[in-house]
Short mmCIF file of C-alpha atoms and ligand atoms in Angstrom, two decimals:
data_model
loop_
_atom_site.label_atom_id
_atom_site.label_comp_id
_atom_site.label_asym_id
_atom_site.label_seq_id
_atom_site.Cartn_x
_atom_site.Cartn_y
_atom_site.Cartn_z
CA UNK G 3 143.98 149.89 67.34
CA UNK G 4 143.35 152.51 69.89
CA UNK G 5 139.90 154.27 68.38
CA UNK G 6 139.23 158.10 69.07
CA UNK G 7 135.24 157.47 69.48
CA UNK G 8 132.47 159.75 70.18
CA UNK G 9 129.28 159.66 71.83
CA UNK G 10 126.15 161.53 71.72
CA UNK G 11 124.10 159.66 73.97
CA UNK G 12 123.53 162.58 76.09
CA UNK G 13 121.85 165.06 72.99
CA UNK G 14 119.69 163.05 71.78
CA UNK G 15 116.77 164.15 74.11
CA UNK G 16 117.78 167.75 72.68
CA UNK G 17 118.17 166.64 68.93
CA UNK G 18 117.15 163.21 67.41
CA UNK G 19 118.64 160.56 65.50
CA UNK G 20 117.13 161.90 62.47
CA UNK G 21 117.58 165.68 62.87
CA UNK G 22 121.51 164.63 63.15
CA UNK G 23 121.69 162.29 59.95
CA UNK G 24 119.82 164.60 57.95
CA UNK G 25 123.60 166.40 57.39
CA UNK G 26 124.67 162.91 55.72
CA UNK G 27 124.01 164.29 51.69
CA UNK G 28 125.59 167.85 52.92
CA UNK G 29 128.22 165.83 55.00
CA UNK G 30 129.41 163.91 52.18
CA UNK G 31 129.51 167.06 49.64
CA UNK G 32 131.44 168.44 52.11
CA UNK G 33 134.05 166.13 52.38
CA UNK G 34 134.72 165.70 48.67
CA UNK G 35 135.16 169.48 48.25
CA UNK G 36 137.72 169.53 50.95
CA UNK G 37 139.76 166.42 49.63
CA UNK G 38 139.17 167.78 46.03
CA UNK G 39 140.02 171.25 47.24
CA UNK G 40 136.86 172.60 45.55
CA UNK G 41 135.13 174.48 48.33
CA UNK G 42 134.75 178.27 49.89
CA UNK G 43 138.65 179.24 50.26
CA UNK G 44 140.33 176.40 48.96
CA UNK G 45 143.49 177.99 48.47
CA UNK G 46 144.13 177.31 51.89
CA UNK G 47 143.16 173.62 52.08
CA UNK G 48 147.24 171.96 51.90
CA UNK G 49 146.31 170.73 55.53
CA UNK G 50 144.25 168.16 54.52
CA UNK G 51 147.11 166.49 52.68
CA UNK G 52 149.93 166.60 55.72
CA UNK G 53 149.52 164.16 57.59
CA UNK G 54 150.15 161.46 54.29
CA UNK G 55 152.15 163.68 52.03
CA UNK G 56 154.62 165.10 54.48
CA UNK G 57 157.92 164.86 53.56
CA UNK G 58 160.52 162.73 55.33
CA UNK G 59 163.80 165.26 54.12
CA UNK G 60 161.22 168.16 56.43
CA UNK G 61 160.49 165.41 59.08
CA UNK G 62 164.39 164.76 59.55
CA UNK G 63 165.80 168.09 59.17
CA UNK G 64 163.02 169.24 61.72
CA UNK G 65 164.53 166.79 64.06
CA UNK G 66 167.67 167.32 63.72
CA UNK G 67 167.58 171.10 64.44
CA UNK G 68 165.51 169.80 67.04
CA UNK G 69 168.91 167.42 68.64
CA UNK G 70 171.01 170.76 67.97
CA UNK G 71 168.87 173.16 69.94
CA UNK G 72 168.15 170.62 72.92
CA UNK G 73 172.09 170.10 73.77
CA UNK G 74 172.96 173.93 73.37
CA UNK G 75 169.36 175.92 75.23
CA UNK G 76 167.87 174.96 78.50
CA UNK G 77 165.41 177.36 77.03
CA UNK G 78 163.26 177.37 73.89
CA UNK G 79 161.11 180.32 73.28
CA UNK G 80 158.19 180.07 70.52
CA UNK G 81 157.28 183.15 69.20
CA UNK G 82 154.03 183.75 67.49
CA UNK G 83 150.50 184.38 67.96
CA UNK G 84 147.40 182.66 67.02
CA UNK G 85 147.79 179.95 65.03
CA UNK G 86 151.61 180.51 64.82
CA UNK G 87 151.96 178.90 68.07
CA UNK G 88 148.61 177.43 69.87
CA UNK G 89 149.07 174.08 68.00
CA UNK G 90 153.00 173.92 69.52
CA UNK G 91 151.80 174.89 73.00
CA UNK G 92 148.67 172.27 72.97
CA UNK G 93 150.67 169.83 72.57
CA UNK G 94 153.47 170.55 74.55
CA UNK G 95 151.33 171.37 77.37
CA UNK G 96 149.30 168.12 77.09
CA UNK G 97 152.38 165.86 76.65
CA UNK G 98 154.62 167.46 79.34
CA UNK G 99 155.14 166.84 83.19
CA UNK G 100 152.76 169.22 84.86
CA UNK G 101 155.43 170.69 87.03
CA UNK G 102 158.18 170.49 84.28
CA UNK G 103 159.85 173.86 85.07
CA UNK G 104 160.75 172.33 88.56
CA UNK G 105 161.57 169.11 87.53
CA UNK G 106 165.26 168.54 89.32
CA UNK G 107 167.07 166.47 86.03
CA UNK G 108 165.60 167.82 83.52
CA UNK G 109 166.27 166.03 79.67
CA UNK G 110 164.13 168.79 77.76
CA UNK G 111 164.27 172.22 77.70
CA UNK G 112 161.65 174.23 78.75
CA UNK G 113 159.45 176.13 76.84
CA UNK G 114 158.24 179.19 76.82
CA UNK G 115 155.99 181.53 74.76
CA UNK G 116 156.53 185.21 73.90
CA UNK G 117 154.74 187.38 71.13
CA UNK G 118 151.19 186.51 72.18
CA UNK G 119 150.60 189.26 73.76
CA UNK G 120 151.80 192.64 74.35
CA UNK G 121 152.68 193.07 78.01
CA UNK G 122 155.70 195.09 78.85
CA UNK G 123 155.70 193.12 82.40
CA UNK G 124 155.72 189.65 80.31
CA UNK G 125 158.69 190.51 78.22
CA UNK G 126 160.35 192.31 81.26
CA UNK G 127 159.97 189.24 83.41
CA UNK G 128 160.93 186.78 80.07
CA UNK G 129 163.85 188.60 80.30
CA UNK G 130 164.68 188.05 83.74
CA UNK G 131 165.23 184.71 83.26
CA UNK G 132 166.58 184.52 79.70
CA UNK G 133 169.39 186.52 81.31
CA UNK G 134 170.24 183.10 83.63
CA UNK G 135 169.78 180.49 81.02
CA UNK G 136 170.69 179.53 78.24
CA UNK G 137 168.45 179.38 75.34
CA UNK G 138 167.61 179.49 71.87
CA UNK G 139 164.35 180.99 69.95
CA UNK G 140 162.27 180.00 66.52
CA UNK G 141 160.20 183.35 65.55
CA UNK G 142 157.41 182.17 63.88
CA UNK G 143 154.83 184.00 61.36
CA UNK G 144 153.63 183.16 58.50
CA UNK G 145 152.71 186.65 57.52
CA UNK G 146 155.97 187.80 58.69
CA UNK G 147 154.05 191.03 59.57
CA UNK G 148 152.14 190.41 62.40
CA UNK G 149 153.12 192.95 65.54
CA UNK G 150 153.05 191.12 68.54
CA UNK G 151 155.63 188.51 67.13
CA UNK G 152 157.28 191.03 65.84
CA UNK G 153 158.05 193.33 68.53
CA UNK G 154 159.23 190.25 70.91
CA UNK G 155 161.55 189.25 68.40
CA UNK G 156 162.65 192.86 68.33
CA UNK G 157 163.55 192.61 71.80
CA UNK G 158 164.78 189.13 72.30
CA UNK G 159 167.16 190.02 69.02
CA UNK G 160 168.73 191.91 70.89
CA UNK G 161 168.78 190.12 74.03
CA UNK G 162 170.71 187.66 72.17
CA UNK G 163 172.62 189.85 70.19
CA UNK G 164 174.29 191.01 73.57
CA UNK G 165 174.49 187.87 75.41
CA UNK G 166 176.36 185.65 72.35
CA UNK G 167 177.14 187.61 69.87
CA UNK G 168 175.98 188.34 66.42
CA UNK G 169 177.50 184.72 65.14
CA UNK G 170 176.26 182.84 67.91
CA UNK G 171 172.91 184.28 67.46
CA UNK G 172 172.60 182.43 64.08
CA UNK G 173 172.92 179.34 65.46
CA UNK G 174 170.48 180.05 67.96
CA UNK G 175 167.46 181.39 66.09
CA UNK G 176 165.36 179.40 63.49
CA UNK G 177 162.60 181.51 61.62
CA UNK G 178 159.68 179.94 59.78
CA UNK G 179 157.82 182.14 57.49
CA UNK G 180 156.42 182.43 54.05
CA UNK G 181 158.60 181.46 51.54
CA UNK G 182 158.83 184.54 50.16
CA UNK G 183 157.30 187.49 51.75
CA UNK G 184 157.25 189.56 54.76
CA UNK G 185 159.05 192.09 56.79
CA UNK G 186 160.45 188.32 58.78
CA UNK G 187 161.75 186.54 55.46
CA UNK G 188 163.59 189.30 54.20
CA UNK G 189 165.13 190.07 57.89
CA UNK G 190 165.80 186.04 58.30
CA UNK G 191 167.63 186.37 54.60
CA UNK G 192 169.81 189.45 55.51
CA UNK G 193 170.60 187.47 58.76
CA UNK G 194 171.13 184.67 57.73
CA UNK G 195 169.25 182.44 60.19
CA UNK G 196 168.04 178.98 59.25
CA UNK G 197 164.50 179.19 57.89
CA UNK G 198 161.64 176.89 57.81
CA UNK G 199 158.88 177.97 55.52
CA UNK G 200 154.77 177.32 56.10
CA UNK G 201 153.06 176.16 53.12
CA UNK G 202 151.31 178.90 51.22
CA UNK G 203 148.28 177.01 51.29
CA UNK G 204 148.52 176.04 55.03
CA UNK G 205 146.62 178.83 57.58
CA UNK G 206 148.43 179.61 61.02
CA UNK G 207 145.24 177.58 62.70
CA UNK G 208 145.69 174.85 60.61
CA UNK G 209 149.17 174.38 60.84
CA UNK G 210 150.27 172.27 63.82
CA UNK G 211 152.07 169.55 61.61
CA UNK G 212 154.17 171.86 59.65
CA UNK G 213 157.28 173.34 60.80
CA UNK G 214 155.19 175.79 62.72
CA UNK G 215 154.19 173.05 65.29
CA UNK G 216 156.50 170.43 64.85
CA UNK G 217 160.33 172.00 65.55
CA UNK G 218 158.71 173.18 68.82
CA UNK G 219 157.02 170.06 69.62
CA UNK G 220 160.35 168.28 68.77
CA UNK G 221 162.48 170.49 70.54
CA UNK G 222 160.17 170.02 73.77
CA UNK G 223 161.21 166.41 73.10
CA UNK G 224 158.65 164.69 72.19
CA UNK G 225 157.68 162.02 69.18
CA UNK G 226 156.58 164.40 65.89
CA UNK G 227 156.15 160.99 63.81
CA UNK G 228 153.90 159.63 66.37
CA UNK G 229 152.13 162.64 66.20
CA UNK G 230 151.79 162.52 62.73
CA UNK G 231 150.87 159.20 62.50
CA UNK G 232 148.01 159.44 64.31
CA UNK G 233 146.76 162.65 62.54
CA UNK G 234 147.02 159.93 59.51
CA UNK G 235 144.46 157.52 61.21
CA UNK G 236 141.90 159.93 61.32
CA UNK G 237 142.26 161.29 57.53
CA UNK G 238 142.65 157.57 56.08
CA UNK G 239 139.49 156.75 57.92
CA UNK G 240 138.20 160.72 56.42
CA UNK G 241 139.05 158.87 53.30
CA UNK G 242 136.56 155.34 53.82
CA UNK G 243 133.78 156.92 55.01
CA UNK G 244 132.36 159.98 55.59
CA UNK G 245 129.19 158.01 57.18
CA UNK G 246 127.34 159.52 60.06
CA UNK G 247 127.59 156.26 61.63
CA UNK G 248 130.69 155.40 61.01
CA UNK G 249 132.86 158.69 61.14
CA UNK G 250 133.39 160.24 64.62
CA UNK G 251 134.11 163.71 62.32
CA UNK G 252 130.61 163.50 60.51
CA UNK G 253 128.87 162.62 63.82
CA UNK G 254 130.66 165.53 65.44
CA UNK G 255 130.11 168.13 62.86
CA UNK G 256 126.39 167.12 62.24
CA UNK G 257 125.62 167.20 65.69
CA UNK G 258 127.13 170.34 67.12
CA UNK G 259 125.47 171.90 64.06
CA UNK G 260 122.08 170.02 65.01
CA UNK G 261 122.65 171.39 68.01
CA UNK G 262 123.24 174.83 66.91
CA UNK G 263 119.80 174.80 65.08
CA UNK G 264 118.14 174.13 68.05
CA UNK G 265 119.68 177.49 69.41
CA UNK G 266 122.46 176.01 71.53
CA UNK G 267 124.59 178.85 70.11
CA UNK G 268 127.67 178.09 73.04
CA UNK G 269 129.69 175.37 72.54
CA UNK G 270 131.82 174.65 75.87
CA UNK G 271 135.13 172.30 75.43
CA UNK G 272 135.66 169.98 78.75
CA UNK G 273 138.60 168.93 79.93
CA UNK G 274 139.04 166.95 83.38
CA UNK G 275 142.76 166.78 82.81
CA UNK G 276 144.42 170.27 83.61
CA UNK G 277 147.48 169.71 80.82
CA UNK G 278 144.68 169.90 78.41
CA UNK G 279 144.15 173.69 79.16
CA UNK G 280 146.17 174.35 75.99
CA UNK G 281 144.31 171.62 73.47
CA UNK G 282 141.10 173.48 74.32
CA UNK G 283 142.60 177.01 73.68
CA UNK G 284 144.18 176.04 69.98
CA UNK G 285 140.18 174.57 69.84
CA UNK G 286 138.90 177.97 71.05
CA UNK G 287 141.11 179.73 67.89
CA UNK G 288 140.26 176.94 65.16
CA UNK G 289 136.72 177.39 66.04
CA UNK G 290 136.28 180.33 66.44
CA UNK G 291 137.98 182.08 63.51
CA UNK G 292 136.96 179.50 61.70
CA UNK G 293 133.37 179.66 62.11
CA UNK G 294 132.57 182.93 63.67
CA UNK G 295 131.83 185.60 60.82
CA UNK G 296 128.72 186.58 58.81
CA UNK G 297 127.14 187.48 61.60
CA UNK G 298 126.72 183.18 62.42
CA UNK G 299 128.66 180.80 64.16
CA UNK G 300 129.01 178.58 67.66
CA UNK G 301 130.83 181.03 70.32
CA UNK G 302 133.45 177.94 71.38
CA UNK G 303 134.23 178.49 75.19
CA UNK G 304 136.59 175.91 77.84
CA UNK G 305 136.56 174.99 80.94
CA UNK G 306 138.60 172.72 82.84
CA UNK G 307 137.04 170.32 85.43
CA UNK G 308 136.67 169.77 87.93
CA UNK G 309 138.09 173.06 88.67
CA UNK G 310 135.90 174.92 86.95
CA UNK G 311 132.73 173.17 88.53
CA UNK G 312 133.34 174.94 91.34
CA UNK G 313 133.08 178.71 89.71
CA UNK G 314 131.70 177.80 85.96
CA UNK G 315 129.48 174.86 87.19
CA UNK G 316 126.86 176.87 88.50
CA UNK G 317 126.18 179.05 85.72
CA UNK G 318 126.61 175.54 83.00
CA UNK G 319 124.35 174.28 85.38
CA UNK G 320 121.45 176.58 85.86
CA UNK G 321 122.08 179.57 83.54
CA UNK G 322 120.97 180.58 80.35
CA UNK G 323 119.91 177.68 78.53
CA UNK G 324 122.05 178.22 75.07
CA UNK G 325 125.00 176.01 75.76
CA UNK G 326 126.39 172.45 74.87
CA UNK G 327 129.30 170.79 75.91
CA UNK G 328 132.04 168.62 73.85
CA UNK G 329 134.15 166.61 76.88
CA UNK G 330 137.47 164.99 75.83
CA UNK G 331 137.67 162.01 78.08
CA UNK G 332 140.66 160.15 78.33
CA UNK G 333 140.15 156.94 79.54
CA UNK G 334 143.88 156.18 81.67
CA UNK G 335 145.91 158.26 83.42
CA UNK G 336 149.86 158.41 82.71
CA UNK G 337 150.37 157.79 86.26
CA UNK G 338 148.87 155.38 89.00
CA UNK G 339 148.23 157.19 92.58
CA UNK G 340 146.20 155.25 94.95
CA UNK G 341 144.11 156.58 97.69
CA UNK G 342 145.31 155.84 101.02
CA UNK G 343 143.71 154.42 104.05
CA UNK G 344 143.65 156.26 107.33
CA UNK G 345 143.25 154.78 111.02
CA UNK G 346 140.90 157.62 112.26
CA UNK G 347 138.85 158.55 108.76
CA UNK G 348 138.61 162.09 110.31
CA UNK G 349 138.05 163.24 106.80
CA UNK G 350 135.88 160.18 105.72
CA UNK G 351 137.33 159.14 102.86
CA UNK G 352 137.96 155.65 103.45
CA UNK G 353 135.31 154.48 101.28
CA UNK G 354 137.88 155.66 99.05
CA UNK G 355 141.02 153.96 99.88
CA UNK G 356 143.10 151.79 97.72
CA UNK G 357 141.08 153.03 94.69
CA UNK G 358 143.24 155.29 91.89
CA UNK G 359 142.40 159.22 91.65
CA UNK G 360 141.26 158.41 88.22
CA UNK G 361 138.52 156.77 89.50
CA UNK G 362 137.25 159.38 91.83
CA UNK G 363 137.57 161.88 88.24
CA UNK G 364 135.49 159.05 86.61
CA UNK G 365 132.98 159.39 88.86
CA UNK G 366 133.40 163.24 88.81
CA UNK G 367 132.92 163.10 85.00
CA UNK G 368 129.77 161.25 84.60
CA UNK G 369 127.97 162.81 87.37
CA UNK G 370 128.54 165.85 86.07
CA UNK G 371 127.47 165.13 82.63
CA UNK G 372 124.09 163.16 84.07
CA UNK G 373 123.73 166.61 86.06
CA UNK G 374 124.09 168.75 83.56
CA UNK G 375 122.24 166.58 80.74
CA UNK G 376 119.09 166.95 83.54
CA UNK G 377 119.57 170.82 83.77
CA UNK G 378 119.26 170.71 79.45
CA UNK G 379 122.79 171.25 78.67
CA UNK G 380 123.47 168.71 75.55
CA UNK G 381 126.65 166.58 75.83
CA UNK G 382 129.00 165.47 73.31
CA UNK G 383 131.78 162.69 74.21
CA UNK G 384 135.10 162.21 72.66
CA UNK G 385 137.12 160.02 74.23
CA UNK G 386 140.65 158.82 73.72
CA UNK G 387 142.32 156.08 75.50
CA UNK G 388 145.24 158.31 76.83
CA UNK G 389 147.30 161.52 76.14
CA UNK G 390 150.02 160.47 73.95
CA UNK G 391 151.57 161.77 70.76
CA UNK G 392 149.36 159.62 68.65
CA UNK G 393 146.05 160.75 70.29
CA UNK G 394 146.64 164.38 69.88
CA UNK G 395 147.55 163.83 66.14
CA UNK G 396 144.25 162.08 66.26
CA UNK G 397 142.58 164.46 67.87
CA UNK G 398 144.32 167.43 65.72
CA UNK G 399 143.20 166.13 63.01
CA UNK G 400 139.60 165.15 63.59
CA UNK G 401 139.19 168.95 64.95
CA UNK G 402 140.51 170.33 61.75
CA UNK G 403 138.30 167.86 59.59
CA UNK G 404 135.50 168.52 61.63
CA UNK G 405 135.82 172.21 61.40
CA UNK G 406 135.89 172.26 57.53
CA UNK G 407 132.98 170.65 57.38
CA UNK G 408 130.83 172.16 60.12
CA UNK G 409 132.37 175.93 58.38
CA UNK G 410 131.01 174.64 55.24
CA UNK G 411 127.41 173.30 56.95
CA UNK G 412 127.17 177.20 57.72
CA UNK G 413 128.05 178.54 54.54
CA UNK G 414 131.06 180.20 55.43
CA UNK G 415 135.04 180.33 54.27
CA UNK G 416 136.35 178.52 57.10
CA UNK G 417 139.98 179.34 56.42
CA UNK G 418 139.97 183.05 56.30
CA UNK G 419 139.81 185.36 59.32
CA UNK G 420 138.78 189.15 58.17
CA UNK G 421 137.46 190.11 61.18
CA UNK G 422 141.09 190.02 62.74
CA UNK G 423 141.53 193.10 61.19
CA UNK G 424 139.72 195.71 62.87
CA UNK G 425 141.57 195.83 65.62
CA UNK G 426 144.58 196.30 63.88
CA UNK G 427 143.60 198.67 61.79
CA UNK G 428 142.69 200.94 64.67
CA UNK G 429 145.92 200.03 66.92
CA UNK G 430 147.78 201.37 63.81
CA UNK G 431 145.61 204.62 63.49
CA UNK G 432 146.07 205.22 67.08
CA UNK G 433 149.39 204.34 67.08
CA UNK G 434 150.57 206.21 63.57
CA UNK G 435 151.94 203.94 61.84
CA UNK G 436 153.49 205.45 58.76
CA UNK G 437 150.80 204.81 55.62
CA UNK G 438 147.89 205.09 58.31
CA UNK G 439 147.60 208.83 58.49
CA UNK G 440 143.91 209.31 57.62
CA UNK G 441 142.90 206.83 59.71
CA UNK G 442 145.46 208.16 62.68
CA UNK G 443 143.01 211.67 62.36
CA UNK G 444 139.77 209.70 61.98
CA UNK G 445 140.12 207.59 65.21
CA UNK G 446 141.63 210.56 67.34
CA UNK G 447 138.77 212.81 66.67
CA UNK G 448 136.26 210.06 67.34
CA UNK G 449 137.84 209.81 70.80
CA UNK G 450 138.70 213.12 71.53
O1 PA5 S 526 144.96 181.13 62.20
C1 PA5 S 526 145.44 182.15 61.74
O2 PA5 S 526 145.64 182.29 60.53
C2 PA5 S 526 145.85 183.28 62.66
O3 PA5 S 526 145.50 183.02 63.97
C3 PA5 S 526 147.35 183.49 62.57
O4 PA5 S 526 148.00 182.29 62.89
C4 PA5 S 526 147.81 184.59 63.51
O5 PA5 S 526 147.11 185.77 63.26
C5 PA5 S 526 149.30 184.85 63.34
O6 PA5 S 526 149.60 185.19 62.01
P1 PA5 S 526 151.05 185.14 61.45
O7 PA5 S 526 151.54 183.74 61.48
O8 PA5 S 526 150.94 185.67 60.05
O9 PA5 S 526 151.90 186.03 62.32
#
């Protein structure tokens, strides 16, 4: 059995042995009131049951929408924000050919992303191509409220609308929402498009294996069982132990937090493998939101090496001393690519020839963690044997467990996100939206 493991070699001269099992009796209180659904915000704990209790009928029907959309749409477009599409683009991103947009023959269609943001130019240029291709669209929010989503499917509605036809159109859109309510259910109903729903107890962040990850995973083309079943490893293994010693989830969350006591308050996600940009951005949201209220909480920050050594090195390396790192470190490469030899060696790299690249990153890897151990920057190892489907459901999976339990070390709900409101509240004041007219008067005097 391929084992996700995880080292901490490189923190303990910045936290010991004993400092980090000390979370054991918390650890373990922790994990029963998550499987018992007992804890801060338990309402929203129906992710810690997916990867066993997920139903084949879903698992089927999700592929076979999947089969439909990939022979009619060269294009796919995920809409949603947040949680309501980071989990689909992680793993698409990690999974798929680095240059898959240019691939010549192409067997899946390509992906793309609108309502995460709210650039005119973005949709615009979306548009541009959607015009040439032909494509298809799930709209995705759980809310069903949420702008950004909302205003791209607005647009791309109607994009559609004019390009196929209101018919067509039904066959080409898939919405998954609440099963109930929202401004998006009750416009899905009237339309009559087919509907996935996310569990009420399931939070966008937490919901990569529900519909809201796995139709675009599938459509993308790749193995949603796989995916699953390796999300399953880690929660049976949740399930034997929830030892220190024995559970890379417990040793993560007890020594990040360990860490955190010792005022390493910035916890910086490494990646040397560029199509794992994505995994560490879904991190950056199920950390963060998770964790980061009550005034407490690790800031979770990414960078991808060895690019980033050359801009974010310097300041990991020297800089203020309130950081610690978490590397994912996958072990093969998909691909071999030796290093040729060269008659003249004008660029000296001989001494390199016939070896693989993944070698040289090897190398790259654990001199920069040796380098940046000596300059007092704590480092955390996870490492995986290779990206595949099952890995990522591993590593989904230990990330959500881990979070739970390091949200519940600090004493906070880990599954709610309040602090997502401000903003809206004042784009809606600014903006007057109907049923926000004191607060439209409020904000326009304070800026006046
Ligand atoms: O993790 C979360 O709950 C959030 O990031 C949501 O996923 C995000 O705000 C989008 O919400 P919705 O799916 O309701 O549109």
């Amino acid at each position: 059995m391929e084992k996700l493991s995880i080292s901490i070699q490189n923190v303990l001269k910045f936290v010991s042995q004993d400092e980090i099992n000390s979370y054991q009796n918390e650890i373990d209180k922790h994990f029963e009131s998550i499987f018992q659904k007992t804890g801060k915000g338990n309402d929203f704990l129906g992710w810690v049951d997916l990867p066993s209790e997920i139903d084949e009928e879903l698992i089927k029907s999700i592929e076979a929408d999947a089969k439909r959309i990939r022979e009619m749409a060269e294009v796919f477009v995920v809409i949603g924000i947040g949680g309501s599409y980071l989990g689909a683009r992680a793993v698409i991103e990690a999974l798929s050919h680095s240059f898959e947009a240019l691939l010549p023959e192409r067997k899946n269609p390509l992906i793309l992303y609108a309502g995460q943001n709210i650039s005119e130019d973005y949709l615009s240029e979306l548009l541009d191509i959607l015009d040439k291709k032909d494509y298809a669209l799930t709209v995705i929010s759980k809310s069903g409220t949420t702008t950004e989503p909302a205003l791209a499917f607005r647009i791309l509605k109607q994009h559609l609308e004019n390009k196929y036809g209101i018919d067509e159109v039904r066959k080409r859109i898939i919405a998954i929402t609440d099963k109930e309510k929202g401004a998006l259910k009750e416009l899905a109903t009237r339309e009559n498009y087919s509907t996935y729903i996310v569990p009420d107890d399931v939070g966008g962040r937490y919901s990569v294996l529900t519909p809201v990850g796995l139709l675009p995973i599938a459509v993308a083309g790749f193995n949603i069982r796989k995916l699953i079943s390796g999300a399953l490893e880690i929660q049976k293994h949740c399930k034997q132990t929830t030892s220190i010693d024995e559970n890379p989830v417990s040793l993560y969350a007890a020594t990040r937090n360990a860490l955190y006591q010792k005022n390493k308050t910035i916890e910086i996600m490494v990646n040397y493998q560029p199509n794992l940009f994505y995994l560490t951005e879904w991190w950056k949201q199920l950390y963060g939101e998770s964790e980061g209220k009550e005034n407490k909480g690790i800031f979770p920050a990414g960078v991808s090496f060895t690019t980033d050594l050359h801009s974010m090195g310097q300041y990991i390396q020297e800089g203020l001393r309130n950081i610690f790192e978490t590397v994912i470190s996958v072990k093969n490469s998909k691909r071999e690519l030796l290093i040729p030899e060269t008659d003249d060696n004008l660029d000296k790299l001989n001494y390199l020839a016939e070896k693989k690249i993944t070698e040289v990153n090897e190398m790259a890897e654990l001199g920069t963690s040796i380098a940046h151990v000596d300059g007092n920057v704590p480092n955390i190892k996870i490492s995986v044997s290779k990206i595949n489907e099952k890995n990522i459901g591993k590593l989904i999976f230990f990330f959500e467990m881990a979070c739970a339990v390091s949200g519940y070390i600090l004493d906070v709900n880990p599954f709610d996100q309040p602090g997502v409101e401000a903003y809206k509240k004042n784009m809606f004041a600014l903006l007057k939206k109907p049923g926000f007219e004191k607060e439209s008067k409020e904000i326009w005097q304070r800026i006046k």
